Every structure is written in C-alpha cells, then in structure tokens.
mmCIF file of C-alpha atoms in Angstrom:
data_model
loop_
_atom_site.group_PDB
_atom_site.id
_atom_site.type_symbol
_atom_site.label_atom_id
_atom_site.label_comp_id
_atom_site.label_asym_id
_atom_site.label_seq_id
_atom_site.Cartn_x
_atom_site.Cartn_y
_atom_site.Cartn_z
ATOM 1 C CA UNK A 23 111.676 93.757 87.202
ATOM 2 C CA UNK A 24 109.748 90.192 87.432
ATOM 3 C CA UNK A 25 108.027 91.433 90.487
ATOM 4 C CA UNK A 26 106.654 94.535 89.206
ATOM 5 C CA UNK A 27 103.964 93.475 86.773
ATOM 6 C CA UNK A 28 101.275 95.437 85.128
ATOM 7 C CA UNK A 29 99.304 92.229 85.251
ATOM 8 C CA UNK A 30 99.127 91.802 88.889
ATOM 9 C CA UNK A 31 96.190 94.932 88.990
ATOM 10 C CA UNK A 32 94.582 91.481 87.867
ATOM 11 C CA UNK A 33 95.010 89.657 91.089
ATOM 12 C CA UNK A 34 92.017 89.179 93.434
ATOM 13 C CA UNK A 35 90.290 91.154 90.612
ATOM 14 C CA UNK A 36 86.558 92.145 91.465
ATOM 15 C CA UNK A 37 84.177 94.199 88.791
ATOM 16 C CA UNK A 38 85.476 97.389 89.690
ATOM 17 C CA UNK A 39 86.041 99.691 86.921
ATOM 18 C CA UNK A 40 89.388 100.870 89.451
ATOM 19 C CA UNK A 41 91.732 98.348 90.539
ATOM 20 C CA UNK A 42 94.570 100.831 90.872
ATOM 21 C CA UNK A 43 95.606 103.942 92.791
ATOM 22 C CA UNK A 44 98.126 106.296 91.426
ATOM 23 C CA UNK A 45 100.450 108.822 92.696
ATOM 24 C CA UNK A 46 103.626 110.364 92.204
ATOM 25 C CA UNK A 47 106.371 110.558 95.208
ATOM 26 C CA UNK A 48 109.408 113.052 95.119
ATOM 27 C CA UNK A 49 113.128 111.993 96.028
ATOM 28 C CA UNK A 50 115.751 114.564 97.062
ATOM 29 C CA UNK A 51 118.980 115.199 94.555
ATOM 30 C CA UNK A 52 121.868 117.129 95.032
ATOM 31 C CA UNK A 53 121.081 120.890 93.456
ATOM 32 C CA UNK A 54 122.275 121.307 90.260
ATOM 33 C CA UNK A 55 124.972 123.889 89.476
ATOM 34 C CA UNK A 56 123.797 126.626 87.940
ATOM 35 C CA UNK A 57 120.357 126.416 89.534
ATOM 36 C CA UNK A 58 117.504 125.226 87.421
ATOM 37 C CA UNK A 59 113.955 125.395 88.383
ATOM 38 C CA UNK A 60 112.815 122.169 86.432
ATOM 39 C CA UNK A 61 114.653 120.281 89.078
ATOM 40 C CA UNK A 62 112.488 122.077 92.247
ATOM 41 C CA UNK A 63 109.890 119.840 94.221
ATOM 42 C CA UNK A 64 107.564 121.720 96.092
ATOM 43 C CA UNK A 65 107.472 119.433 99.147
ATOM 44 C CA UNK A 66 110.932 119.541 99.720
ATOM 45 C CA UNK A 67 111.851 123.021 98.539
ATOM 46 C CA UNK A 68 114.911 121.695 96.800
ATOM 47 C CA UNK A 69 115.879 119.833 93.717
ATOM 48 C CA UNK A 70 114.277 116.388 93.253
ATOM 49 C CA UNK A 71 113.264 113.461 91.083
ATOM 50 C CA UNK A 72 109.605 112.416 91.191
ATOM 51 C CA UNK A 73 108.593 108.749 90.115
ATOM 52 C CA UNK A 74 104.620 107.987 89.245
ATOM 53 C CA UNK A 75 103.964 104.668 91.534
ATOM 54 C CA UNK A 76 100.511 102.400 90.804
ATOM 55 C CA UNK A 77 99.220 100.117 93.171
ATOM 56 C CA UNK A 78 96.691 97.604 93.213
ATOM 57 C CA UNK A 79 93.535 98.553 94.935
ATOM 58 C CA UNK A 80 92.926 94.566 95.769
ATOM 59 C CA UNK A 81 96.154 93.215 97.101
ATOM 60 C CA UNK A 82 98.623 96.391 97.522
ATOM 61 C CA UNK A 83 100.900 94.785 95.047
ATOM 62 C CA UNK A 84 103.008 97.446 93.365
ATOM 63 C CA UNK A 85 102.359 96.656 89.808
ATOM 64 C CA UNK A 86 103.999 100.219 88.032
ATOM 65 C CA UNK A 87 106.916 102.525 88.243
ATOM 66 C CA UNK A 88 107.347 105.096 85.696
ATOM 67 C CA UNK A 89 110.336 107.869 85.932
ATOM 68 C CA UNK A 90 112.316 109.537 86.867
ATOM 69 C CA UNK A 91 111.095 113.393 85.888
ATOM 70 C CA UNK A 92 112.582 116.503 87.202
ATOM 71 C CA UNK A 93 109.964 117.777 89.659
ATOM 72 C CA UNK A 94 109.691 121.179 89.113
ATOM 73 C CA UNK A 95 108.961 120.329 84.819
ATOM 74 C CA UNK A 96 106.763 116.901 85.387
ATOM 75 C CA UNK A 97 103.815 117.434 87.751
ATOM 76 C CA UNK A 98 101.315 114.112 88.563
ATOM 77 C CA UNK A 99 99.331 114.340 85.710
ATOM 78 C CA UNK A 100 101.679 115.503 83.388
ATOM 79 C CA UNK A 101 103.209 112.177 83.992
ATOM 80 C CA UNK A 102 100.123 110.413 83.886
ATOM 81 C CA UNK A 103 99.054 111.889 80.439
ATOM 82 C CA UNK A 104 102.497 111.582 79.094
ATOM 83 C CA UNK A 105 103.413 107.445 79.903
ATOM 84 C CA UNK A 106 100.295 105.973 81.676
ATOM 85 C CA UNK A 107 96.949 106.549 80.818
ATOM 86 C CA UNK A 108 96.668 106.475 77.456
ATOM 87 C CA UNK A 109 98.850 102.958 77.003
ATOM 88 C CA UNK A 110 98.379 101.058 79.750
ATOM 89 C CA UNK A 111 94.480 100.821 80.874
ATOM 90 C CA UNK A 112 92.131 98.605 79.583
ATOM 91 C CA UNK A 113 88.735 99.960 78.103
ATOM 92 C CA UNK A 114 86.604 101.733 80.390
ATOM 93 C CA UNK A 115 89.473 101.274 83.171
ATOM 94 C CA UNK A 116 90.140 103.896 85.497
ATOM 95 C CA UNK A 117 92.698 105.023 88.814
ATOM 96 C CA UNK A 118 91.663 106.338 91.846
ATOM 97 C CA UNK A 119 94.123 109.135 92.071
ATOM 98 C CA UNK A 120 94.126 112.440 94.761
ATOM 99 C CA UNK A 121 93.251 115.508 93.595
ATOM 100 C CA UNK A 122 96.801 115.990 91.926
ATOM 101 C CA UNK A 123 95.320 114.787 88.744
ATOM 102 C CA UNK A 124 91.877 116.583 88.105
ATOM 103 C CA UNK A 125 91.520 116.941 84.427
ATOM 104 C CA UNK A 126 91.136 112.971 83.094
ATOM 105 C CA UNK A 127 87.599 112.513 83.764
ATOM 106 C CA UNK A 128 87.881 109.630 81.681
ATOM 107 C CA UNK A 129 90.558 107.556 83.696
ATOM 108 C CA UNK A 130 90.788 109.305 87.028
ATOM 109 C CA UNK A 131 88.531 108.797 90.082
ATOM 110 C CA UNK A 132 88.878 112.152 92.683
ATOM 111 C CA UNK A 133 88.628 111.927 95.718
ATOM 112 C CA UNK A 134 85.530 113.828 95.503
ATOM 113 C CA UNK A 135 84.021 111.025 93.267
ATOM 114 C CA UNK A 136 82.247 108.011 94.891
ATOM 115 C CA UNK A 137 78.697 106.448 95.551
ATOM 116 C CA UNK A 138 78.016 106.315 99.006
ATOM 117 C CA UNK A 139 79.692 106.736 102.480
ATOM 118 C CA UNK A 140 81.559 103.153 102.494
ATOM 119 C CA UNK A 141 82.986 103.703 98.662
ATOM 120 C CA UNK A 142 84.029 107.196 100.513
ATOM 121 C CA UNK A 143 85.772 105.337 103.478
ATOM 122 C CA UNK A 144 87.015 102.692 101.100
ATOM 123 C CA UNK A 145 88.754 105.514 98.464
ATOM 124 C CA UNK A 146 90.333 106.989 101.446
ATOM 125 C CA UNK A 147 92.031 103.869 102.723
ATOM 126 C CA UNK A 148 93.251 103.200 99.328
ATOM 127 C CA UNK A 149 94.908 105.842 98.922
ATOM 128 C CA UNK A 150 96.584 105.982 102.620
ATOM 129 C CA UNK A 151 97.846 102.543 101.763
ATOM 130 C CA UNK A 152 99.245 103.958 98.845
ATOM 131 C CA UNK A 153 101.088 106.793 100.992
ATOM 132 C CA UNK A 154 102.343 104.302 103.182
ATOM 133 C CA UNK A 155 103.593 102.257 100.149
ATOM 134 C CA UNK A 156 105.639 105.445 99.381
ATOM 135 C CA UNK A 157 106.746 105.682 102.717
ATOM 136 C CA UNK A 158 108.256 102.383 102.663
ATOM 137 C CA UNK A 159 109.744 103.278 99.466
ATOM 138 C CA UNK A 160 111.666 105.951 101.316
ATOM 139 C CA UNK A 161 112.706 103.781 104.559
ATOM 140 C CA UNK A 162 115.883 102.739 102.470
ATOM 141 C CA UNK A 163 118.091 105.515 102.571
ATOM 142 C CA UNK A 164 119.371 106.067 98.941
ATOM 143 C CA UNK A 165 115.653 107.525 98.336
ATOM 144 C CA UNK A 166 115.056 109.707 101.756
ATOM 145 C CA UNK A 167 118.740 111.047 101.676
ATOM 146 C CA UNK A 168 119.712 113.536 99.449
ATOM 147 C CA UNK A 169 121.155 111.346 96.807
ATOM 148 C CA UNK A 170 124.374 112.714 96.070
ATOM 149 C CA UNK A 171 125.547 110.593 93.139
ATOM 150 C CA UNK A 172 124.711 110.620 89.587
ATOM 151 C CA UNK A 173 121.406 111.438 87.985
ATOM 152 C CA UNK A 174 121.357 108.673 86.114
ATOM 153 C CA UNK A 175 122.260 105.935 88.890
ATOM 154 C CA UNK A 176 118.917 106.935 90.630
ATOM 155 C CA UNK A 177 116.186 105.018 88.543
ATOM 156 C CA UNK A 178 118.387 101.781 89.709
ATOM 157 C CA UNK A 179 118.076 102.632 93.854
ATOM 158 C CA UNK A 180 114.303 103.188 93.400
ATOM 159 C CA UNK A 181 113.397 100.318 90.917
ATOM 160 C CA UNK A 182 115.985 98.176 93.673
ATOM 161 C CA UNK A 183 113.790 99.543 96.943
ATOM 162 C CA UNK A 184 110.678 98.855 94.818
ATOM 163 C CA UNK A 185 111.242 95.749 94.086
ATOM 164 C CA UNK A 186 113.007 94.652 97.445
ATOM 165 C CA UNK A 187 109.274 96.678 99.170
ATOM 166 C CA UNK A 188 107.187 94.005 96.546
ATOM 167 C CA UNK A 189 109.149 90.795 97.598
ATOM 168 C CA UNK A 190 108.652 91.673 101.394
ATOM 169 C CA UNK A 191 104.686 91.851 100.139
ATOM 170 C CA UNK A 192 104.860 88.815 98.808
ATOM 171 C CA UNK A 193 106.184 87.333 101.568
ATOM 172 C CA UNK A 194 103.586 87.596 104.090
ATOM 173 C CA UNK A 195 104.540 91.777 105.065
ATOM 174 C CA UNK A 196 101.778 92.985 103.210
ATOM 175 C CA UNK A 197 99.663 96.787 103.810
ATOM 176 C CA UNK A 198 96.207 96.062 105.024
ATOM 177 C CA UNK A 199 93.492 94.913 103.153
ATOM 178 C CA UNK A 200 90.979 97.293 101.947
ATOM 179 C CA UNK A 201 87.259 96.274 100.885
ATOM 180 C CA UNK A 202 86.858 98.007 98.065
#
C-alpha cells in the first residue's frame, strides 16, 4: 500500500495538535449461516464488515486503514482502542473523531470540543470531507453491494478502492480544502 502512508498526516502540516479525522464505515456481507449477531451493523440492519478509515485534516490524503471487524462485535472505538490510538500517534497528538468515540479524552476531539465558532465550522467540514471520503470508498461496487464472496477476499476490494480513491487524490481529484 505505497499510497497509504501514516506519514502523509505530515503533509502541509500546521501546529495543530489534530491533523487527522477518524471514523469507521460499514460494508454489507452475505449473512452468515447460522445467524450470528457479531456480524450485525446497525446502519444496514444486516451482516457487515466495518473498516476504521483516517484522514488527513490538511490535504484529505487517506493515510490509514485498519480492518476488517465484524460490526456487530467491533464498534468505533473499540477499534480505535484496540489498533490505533495507543501505537500510532505521536505525543500529545490527537483525532477529531464524531461522537462514536467519546471515552479517549486523551486522543479524541468531539464534536462538542472546539475554541470558537470558526474551529466549530472548521471540525464540521472535516469531518463531512471525511464522510464523503467514505462515500467514494463505496462508489466501486464490491464495497456498496452485498459482497457475496469470501470473508477473507474483502480486506483486498477495500484496501484496492482505497488505494485506487488516494491515486485519483493525488492526481488533481482531490475533496475540498478545509482551513483548519
């Protein structure tokens, strides 16, 4: 994944103590036989596979994917405890996150959180860019089709659509800018 870099939070960097957001985004599976409930997603009402997605605040690189987790065993910050916050953030780093992930003070910035009106507007655009990054995730139809194949082949369509959605960023098709 050469595209996909950690590193690239970097780029354009400012002072901020968040140069991140993070959020997880849900892909429909075929429903296991017998029926387990580790595999529901609330926001489809059916079995799914949820990936944790990071984004950089600065220049809407995608610069993490982490999963897949069943849905109904692996909420946001589950994942986020589990594989992401306590590895991969620098000291005194932090995400802006929604409210999915109250309960890391520490590394999470709510929605609720912020300084004045513009770091308000700012947080809010951030985090829509994100959604749409998600949403572009899901314009290839192996992730917003049931995926009917094996488990195990799905991690390769999504890390494939993530890094085909990064390449089109770097070549000029970028989200808009936020000043954050």
């Amino acid at each position: 994944m050469p595209q996909i870099r950690w590193e690239n939070r970097f780029r354009g960097n400012s002072t901020k103590t968040c140069k991140c957001t993070v959020d997880g985004t849900d892909c429909r599976i075929y429903e296991p036989n017998p029926f387990n409930r580790k595999w529901f997603s609330h926001k489809f009402k059916k079995a799914g596979l949820r990936y944790e997605v990071a984004v950089c605040i600065k220049t809407g690189d995608i610069v993490w994917i982490n999963g897949p987790f069943p849905c109904g065993r692996w909420p946001d910050l589950k994942i986020f405890r589990r594989a992401f916050a306590m590895n991969m953030l620098g000291l005194g780093e932090m995400v802006e996150a929604d409210r999915g992930y109250r309960g890391e003070p520490q590394f999470v910035r709510l929605p609720s959180t912020y300084v004045s009106r513009s770091d308000r507007r700012a947080k809010k655009k951030a985090r829509a860019r994100h959604e749409t990054i998600n949403k572009r995730l899901k314009d290839f139809s192996c992730l917003s089709k049931t995926f009917r194949h094996e488990r195990r082949l799905h991690r390769h369509c999504f890390l494939a659509a993530a890094v085909a959605t990064q390449l089109s960023f770097e070549n000029g098709d970028r989200p808009w800018q936020i000043p954050y």
